[in-house]
Coordinates of C-alpha atoms in Angstrom, one line a residue:
X984 CA 0.0 0.0 0.0
X985 CA 1.5 3.3 -1.1
X986 CA 1.1 6.6 0.6
X987 CA 0.5 9.8 -1.4
X988 CA 2.7 12.7 -0.5
X989 CA 3.5 16.1 -1.8
X990 CA 5.6 16.9 -4.8
X991 CA 8.8 14.9 -4.8
X992 CA 12.1 16.7 -4.7
X993 CA 13.8 14.1 -6.8
X994 CA 12.4 15.4 -10.1
X995 CA 12.8 19.0 -9.3
X996 CA 15.3 21.2 -11.0
X997 CA 18.0 23.3 -9.3
X998 CA 16.0 26.4 -10.2
X999 CA 12.8 25.0 -8.5
X1000 CA 14.8 24.1 -5.4
X1001 CA 16.4 27.6 -5.3
X1002 CA 12.9 29.2 -5.5
X1003 CA 11.7 27.0 -2.7
X1004 CA 14.4 28.3 -0.3
X1005 CA 13.8 31.9 0.9
X1006 CA 16.8 34.2 0.2
X1007 CA 18.5 31.6 -2.0
X1008 CA 20.2 33.2 -5.0
X1009 CA 19.3 32.1 -8.5
X1010 CA 21.8 29.5 -9.8
X1011 CA 21.7 31.3 -13.1
X1012 CA 23.4 34.2 -11.4
X1013 CA 26.8 32.7 -11.3
X1014 CA 29.7 33.6 -8.9
X1015 CA 31.7 34.9 -11.9
X1016 CA 31.3 38.6 -11.1
X1017 CA 32.5 38.0 -7.6
X1018 CA 35.5 36.0 -8.8
X1019 CA 36.3 38.4 -11.5
X1020 CA 36.2 41.5 -9.3
X1021 CA 37.5 40.1 -6.0
X1022 CA 41.0 39.4 -7.1
X1023 CA 41.8 43.1 -7.7
X1024 CA 40.1 44.4 -4.6
X1025 CA 36.6 45.1 -5.6
X1026 CA 34.2 44.2 -2.9
X1027 CA 31.5 41.7 -3.7
X1028 CA 27.8 42.7 -3.9
X1029 CA 26.4 39.1 -4.1
X1030 CA 24.4 37.7 -1.2
X1031 CA 26.7 36.0 1.2
X1032 CA 25.8 32.8 3.0
X1033 CA 24.9 32.9 6.6
X1034 CA 27.9 33.3 8.9
X1035 CA 29.4 30.0 9.9
X1036 CA 30.1 29.3 13.5
X1037 CA 33.8 28.9 12.8
X1038 CA 33.8 32.4 11.2
X1039 CA 31.7 34.4 13.5
X1040 CA 32.4 32.7 16.8
X1041 CA 35.8 31.3 16.3
X1042 CA 35.0 27.6 16.5
X1043 CA 32.7 25.1 14.9
X1044 CA 31.7 21.5 15.2
X1045 CA 32.3 18.6 12.9
X1046 CA 35.4 18.8 10.8
X1047 CA 36.8 21.8 12.7
X1048 CA 37.1 20.0 16.0
X1049 CA 39.7 17.4 14.9
X1050 CA 41.8 20.1 13.3
X1051 CA 41.9 22.0 16.5
X1052 CA 42.7 19.0 18.6
X1053 CA 45.6 18.1 16.3
X1054 CA 47.2 21.5 16.5
X1055 CA 46.7 21.7 20.3
X1056 CA 48.2 18.2 20.7
X1057 CA 51.3 19.3 18.8
X1058 CA 51.7 22.4 21.0
X1059 CA 51.2 20.3 24.2
X1060 CA 53.8 17.9 23.0
X1061 CA 56.4 20.6 22.3
X1062 CA 55.7 22.2 25.7
X1063 CA 56.1 18.8 27.4
X1064 CA 59.4 18.2 25.7
X1065 CA 60.7 21.6 27.0
X1066 CA 59.5 20.9 30.5
X1067 CA 61.3 17.5 30.6
X1068 CA 64.4 19.1 29.2
X1069 CA 64.4 21.8 31.9
X1070 CA 63.6 19.5 34.8
X1071 CA 66.3 17.1 33.6
X1072 CA 68.8 19.9 33.4
X1073 CA 70.6 19.3 36.8
X1074 CA 71.2 15.7 35.9
X1075 CA 72.4 16.3 32.3
X1076 CA 74.8 19.1 33.3
X1077 CA 77.0 16.6 35.2
X1078 CA 77.5 14.4 32.1
X1079 CA 80.7 14.8 30.1
X1080 CA 80.5 17.3 27.3
X1081 CA 77.2 18.8 28.5
X1082 CA 78.5 21.6 30.7
X1083 CA 76.9 24.2 28.5
X1084 CA 73.5 22.6 28.9
X1085 CA 73.0 24.7 32.1
X1086 CA 73.4 28.0 30.2
X1087 CA 71.0 26.7 27.5
X1088 CA 68.4 25.7 30.0
X1089 CA 68.6 29.1 31.7
X1090 CA 68.1 30.9 28.4
X1091 CA 65.1 28.7 27.4
X1092 CA 63.4 29.4 30.7
X1093 CA 64.1 33.1 30.6
X1094 CA 62.7 33.6 27.1
X1095 CA 59.6 31.4 27.7
X1096 CA 58.8 33.0 31.1
X1097 CA 59.0 36.5 29.6
X1098 CA 56.9 35.6 26.6
X1099 CA 54.1 33.5 28.1
X1100 CA 52.2 36.3 29.9
X1101 CA 51.9 38.3 26.7
X1102 CA 51.1 35.2 24.7
X1103 CA 48.2 34.4 27.1
X1104 CA 46.9 38.0 27.0
X1105 CA 46.9 38.0 23.2
X1106 CA 45.2 34.7 22.8
X1107 CA 42.5 35.7 25.4
X1108 CA 41.7 38.8 23.4
X1109 CA 41.8 37.0 20.1
X1110 CA 39.5 34.2 21.3
X1111 CA 37.1 36.7 22.7
X1112 CA 36.9 38.6 19.4
X1113 CA 36.5 35.4 17.5
X1114 CA 33.7 34.2 19.7
X1115 CA 31.7 37.3 20.5
X1116 CA 32.3 39.8 17.6
X1117 CA 30.4 39.1 14.3
X1118 CA 32.7 39.0 11.3
X1119 CA 30.5 41.3 9.3
X1120 CA 31.2 44.1 11.8
X1121 CA 34.6 44.5 10.0
X1122 CA 33.2 44.8 6.5
X1123 CA 30.8 47.5 7.6
X1124 CA 33.6 49.6 9.0
X1125 CA 35.7 49.6 5.8
X1126 CA 35.4 52.0 2.9
X1127 CA 34.0 50.6 -0.4
X1128 CA 37.1 52.0 -2.3
X1129 CA 39.8 49.3 -2.0
X1130 CA 42.6 51.9 -2.1
X1131 CA 41.1 53.6 0.9
X1132 CA 40.1 50.4 2.7
X1133 CA 43.8 49.3 2.8
X1134 CA 45.1 51.8 5.3
X1135 CA 41.9 51.6 7.3
X1136 CA 42.4 47.8 7.5
X1137 CA 46.0 48.3 8.6
X1138 CA 44.9 50.7 11.3
X1139 CA 42.3 48.2 12.5
X1140 CA 45.2 45.9 13.4
X1141 CA 46.2 48.4 16.1
X1142 CA 43.0 47.7 18.1
X1143 CA 42.4 44.1 17.2
X1144 CA 45.2 42.1 18.8
X1145 CA 45.7 38.5 17.7
X1146 CA 48.3 35.9 16.9
X1147 CA 49.4 35.5 13.3
X1148 CA 48.2 31.9 13.6
X1149 CA 44.6 33.3 13.5
X1150 CA 45.2 36.0 10.9
X1151 CA 44.8 33.7 7.9
X1152 CA 41.3 32.3 8.8
X1153 CA 40.2 35.8 9.8
X1154 CA 41.3 37.2 6.4
X1155 CA 39.5 34.4 4.6
X1156 CA 36.4 35.1 6.6
X1157 CA 36.5 38.8 5.7
X1158 CA 36.9 37.9 2.0
X1159 CA 33.8 35.6 2.1
X1160 CA 31.8 38.5 3.5
X1161 CA 32.7 40.9 0.6
X1162 CA 35.7 42.7 2.0
X1163 CA 38.2 43.6 -0.7
X1164 CA 41.1 41.1 -0.8
X1165 CA 43.6 43.9 -0.6
X1166 CA 42.1 45.1 2.6
X1167 CA 41.8 41.6 4.1
X1168 CA 45.5 40.9 3.2
X1169 CA 46.6 44.1 4.8
X1170 CA 44.7 43.2 8.0
X1171 CA 46.3 39.7 7.8
X1172 CA 49.8 41.3 7.9
X1173 CA 49.1 44.2 10.3
X1174 CA 47.0 42.6 13.0
X1175 CA 49.7 40.4 14.5
X1176 CA 52.4 43.0 14.1
X1177 CA 51.1 46.3 15.3
X1178 CA 48.6 45.4 18.0
X1179 CA 49.0 46.8 21.6
X1180 CA 50.0 43.4 23.1
X1181 CA 52.9 43.1 20.6
X1182 CA 54.0 46.7 21.2
X1183 CA 53.9 46.4 25.0
X1184 CA 55.9 43.1 24.8
X1185 CA 58.5 44.8 22.6
X1186 CA 58.8 47.6 25.1
X1187 CA 59.4 45.1 27.9
X1188 CA 61.9 43.1 25.9
X1189 CA 63.9 46.3 25.0
X1190 CA 63.7 48.4 28.2
X1191 CA 64.9 51.9 27.8
X1192 CA 64.7 51.7 24.0
X1193 CA 61.4 53.4 22.9
X1194 CA 62.8 53.9 19.5
X1195 CA 62.7 50.1 18.9
X1196 CA 59.0 50.1 19.6
X1197 CA 58.4 53.0 17.3
X1198 CA 60.5 51.4 14.6
X1199 CA 58.7 48.1 14.8
X1200 CA 55.3 49.8 14.7
X1201 CA 56.2 52.1 11.7
X1202 CA 58.0 49.5 9.6
X1203 CA 55.2 46.8 10.2
X1204 CA 52.4 49.2 9.3
X1205 CA 54.2 50.5 6.2
X1206 CA 54.8 47.0 5.0
X1207 CA 51.2 45.9 5.5
X1208 CA 49.8 48.9 3.7
X1209 CA 52.3 48.7 0.8
X1210 CA 51.5 45.0 0.2
X1211 CA 47.8 45.9 0.1
X1212 CA 48.4 48.5 -2.5
X1213 CA 50.7 46.3 -4.4
X1214 CA 48.0 43.6 -4.6
X1215 CA 45.6 46.2 -6.0
X1216 CA 48.1 47.2 -8.7
X1217 CA 49.7 43.8 -9.7
X1218 CA 47.7 41.0 -8.1
X1219 CA 46.2 38.6 -10.5
X1220 CA 42.9 36.7 -10.3
X1221 CA 44.5 33.3 -11.0
X1222 CA 46.9 33.6 -8.1
X1223 CA 44.2 33.9 -5.4
X1224 CA 41.9 31.0 -4.7
X1225 CA 39.0 32.4 -2.9
X1226 CA 38.5 30.7 0.5
X1227 CA 35.4 28.6 0.9
X1228 CA 33.1 28.3 3.9
X1229 CA 34.1 25.6 6.3
X1230 CA 31.8 22.6 6.5
X1231 CA 30.3 21.0 9.6
X1232 CA 28.3 23.9 11.1
X1233 CA 25.9 23.0 13.8
X1234 CA 23.5 26.0 14.5
X1235 CA 23.0 27.1 18.0
X1236 CA 26.5 26.4 19.3
X1237 CA 27.5 28.1 22.5
X1238 CA 29.7 31.1 22.2
X1239 CA 31.4 30.3 25.5
X1240 CA 32.3 26.9 24.1
X1241 CA 33.7 28.6 21.0
X1242 CA 35.7 31.0 23.2
X1243 CA 37.1 28.0 25.2
X1244 CA 38.1 26.1 22.1
X1245 CA 39.6 29.1 20.5
X1246 CA 41.7 30.0 23.5
X1247 CA 42.8 26.4 24.0
X1248 CA 43.8 26.0 20.3
X1249 CA 45.6 29.4 20.0
X1250 CA 47.5 29.2 23.3
X1251 CA 48.7 25.6 22.9
X1252 CA 49.5 26.0 19.2
X1253 CA 51.3 29.3 19.6
X1254 CA 52.9 28.2 22.9
X1255 CA 54.5 25.2 21.1
X1256 CA 56.1 27.6 18.6
X1257 CA 57.2 29.9 21.4
X1258 CA 59.0 26.9 23.0
X1259 CA 60.6 26.0 19.7
X1260 CA 61.8 29.6 19.2
X1261 CA 63.1 29.8 22.8
X1262 CA 65.1 26.5 22.3
X1263 CA 66.4 27.6 19.0
X1264 CA 67.4 31.0 20.3
X1265 CA 69.1 29.4 23.3
X1266 CA 70.9 26.9 21.0
X1267 CA 72.0 29.8 18.8
X1268 CA 73.4 31.8 21.7
X1269 CA 75.2 28.8 23.3
X1270 CA 76.7 27.1 20.2
X1271 CA 77.4 29.9 17.7
X1272 CA 80.9 31.4 18.5
X1273 CA 81.0 35.2 19.0
X1274 CA 83.4 35.4 16.1
X1275 CA 80.6 34.3 13.7
X1276 CA 78.3 37.0 15.0
X1277 CA 81.1 39.6 14.6
X1278 CA 81.1 38.8 10.9
X1279 CA 77.4 39.5 10.7
X1280 CA 77.7 42.6 12.8
X1281 CA 80.4 44.0 10.5
X1282 CA 78.1 43.6 7.5
X1283 CA 74.8 45.4 8.1
X1284 CA 73.1 44.0 5.0
X1285 CA 74.2 40.4 5.8
X1286 CA 73.1 40.7 9.4
X1287 CA 69.6 41.9 8.3
X1288 CA 69.2 39.1 5.8
X1289 CA 70.3 36.4 8.3
X1290 CA 68.0 37.7 11.0
X1291 CA 65.1 37.9 8.5
X1292 CA 65.8 34.3 7.4
X1293 CA 65.9 33.2 11.1
X1294 CA 62.5 34.8 11.6
X1295 CA 61.1 32.7 8.8
X1296 CA 62.6 29.5 10.1
X1297 CA 61.9 29.9 13.8
X1298 CA 58.2 30.9 13.4
X1299 CA 58.0 32.5 16.8
X1300 CA 54.6 33.9 17.8
X1301 CA 54.4 37.7 17.5
X1302 CA 53.4 38.2 21.1
X1303 CA 56.8 36.7 22.2
X1304 CA 59.2 37.2 19.3
X1305 CA 60.6 40.4 20.8
X1306 CA 62.1 38.5 23.7
X1307 CA 63.8 36.1 21.2
X1308 CA 65.1 39.1 19.2
X1309 CA 66.4 40.7 22.3
X1310 CA 68.5 37.6 23.0
X1311 CA 70.3 38.0 19.7
X1312 CA 72.8 40.3 21.2
X1313 CA 75.3 39.8 18.4
X1314 CA 73.1 41.3 15.8
X1315 CA 72.6 45.0 15.1
X1316 CA 69.5 46.8 16.1
X1317 CA 68.3 47.0 12.5
X1318 CA 68.8 43.2 12.2
X1319 CA 66.8 42.6 15.3
X1320 CA 64.1 44.9 13.9
X1321 CA 64.0 42.8 10.8
X1322 CA 63.5 39.7 12.8
X1323 CA 60.5 41.2 14.5
X1324 CA 58.9 42.7 11.4
X1325 CA 59.4 39.7 9.1
X1326 CA 58.4 37.0 11.6
X1327 CA 54.7 37.9 12.0
X1328 CA 54.3 38.4 8.2
X1329 CA 56.4 35.6 6.7
X1330 CA 57.3 32.4 8.4
X1331 CA 56.9 28.7 7.7
X1332 CA 53.6 28.2 9.5
X1333 CA 52.1 31.2 7.8
X1334 CA 53.2 30.0 4.4
X1335 CA 51.5 26.6 5.1
X1336 CA 48.3 28.3 6.3
X1337 CA 48.2 30.6 3.3
X1338 CA 48.7 27.7 1.0
X1339 CA 45.8 25.9 2.4
X1340 CA 43.5 28.9 2.5
X1341 CA 44.4 30.8 -0.7
X1342 CA 46.4 28.3 -2.8
X1343 CA 50.2 27.7 -3.2
X1344 CA 50.5 30.0 -6.1
X1345 CA 49.3 32.9 -4.0
X1346 CA 51.2 31.9 -0.8
X1347 CA 54.7 31.7 -2.4
X1348 CA 54.3 34.8 -4.5
X1349 CA 52.8 36.9 -1.6
X1350 CA 55.3 35.6 1.0
X1351 CA 58.3 36.3 -1.3
X1352 CA 57.1 39.8 -2.1
X1353 CA 56.3 40.5 1.6
X1354 CA 59.8 39.3 2.6
X1355 CA 61.5 41.7 0.2
X1356 CA 59.4 44.7 1.1
X1357 CA 59.8 44.0 4.8
X1358 CA 63.6 43.8 4.6
X1359 CA 63.8 47.0 2.6
X1360 CA 61.5 48.8 5.0
X1361 CA 63.5 47.6 8.0
X1362 CA 66.7 48.9 6.4
X1363 CA 65.2 52.3 5.8
X1364 CA 63.4 52.6 9.1
X1365 CA 66.3 51.2 11.1
X1366 CA 68.7 53.6 9.4
X1367 CA 66.6 56.5 10.4
X1368 CA 65.4 55.6 13.9
X1369 CA 68.1 53.1 15.2

C-alpha cells in the first residue's frame, strides 16, 4: 500500500529548489562577477551565505574539532618536551660534554617565562573577538574603495590584537563576506604585528629603547599597507583561490564553548612555537661562536638578511618574538628589527596556512614579495630611527 505525498524533490530542477528556499540566489546568477572583481580588490555585492560558526564565533563543530585537537596536541607535546628538558637539566649538566646545557636551560626558561604572559593575553583577546564579535562588523567599517580600505584595515590591526596563527582564517572570513582582498590581506599582515600586546611586549623586551617600539610599529604598518596597494596594482585573479566556507556547522552552538576552544587552540598552538623559538634562540646563543656574530655585525646587510631568514625558520609567535630578538645580542638593532617585522608576516607556519586557504600559487608569491618589502623597509626605518 503506497502513501500519497507532496511533490517529490527528486524530479525538481535546481531552479525549482532555489525558488523554494527563501533568500537563495538564483543559480543562473553565477559567482563569476565576484571571482572576476574580488582578485583586484573590488568588494562583492552578491548575497553572502549565513555566517558559519567557525567564522563568526571562532569555533565550529564537525570537521573543525579534529583540526583544533591536532594542533593543540602538537603544541602540548612541544611544551612537554621543553618541561622535561628543563627538569632534567641538573642531571644532564653533570654528564661529560654537557657543561653548556645549564646555560642553554637558563636561556630557554628566561625567554619562555618572559613571553608566556603576553602570549596568554593576546590569545585571550583573540579568542574573545572570534567568539563574540560578528565577522560582518569589520566589512561595515571599511570604505568601499579598496585603495582607501587598505590603510583603514592596517589601522584596524592596532586595536584588534591576535596571533598570526589566527590572521589567515580571519582574512579568509572577511573575503567571504565581501571585504576587498587587498584590505583583508593588509589586515592579515598588520593585526599580528602592530597590536597593543605586541608593542607592549616589545617595550618590555627592549627596556629603555622606545625607538625600537616606534621602529617596529612604523615598519610593520608601512609593509602591510604597501602590500595591500601592491596587490591592487599587480595582483592577478588566477593567483588567489577564494576561500570557501568551512563545513560541519551545527547551528545554536555556545559562544562560551567557542571561546574556550579558540583559547585552547591558539594558546597551545602558539605556545608550542614559542618553546621551539626559545630553544632555537638558546641553542644559537650557546653554540654559535662570538666570532661568527662579529662577521654579521660588521656587515649590516648580511646581518639583516640572516635575521630575516631566522624569523622565517623559527616561526615564533608575534606576542613573544621580541624576547627572542632581544636575546640575539650579536646582531645590530636593525637586524633585530628585521627579525620582529618579518616574523609575524612571513614564516613557515604562515606559508603553510596561506597555501591551504588561498592556494600555493598565492602563498609563495605573496610571501616572497612581503619578505623583500619587509627587509627593505627595515633597512630604511632602522637607518633613520636606530
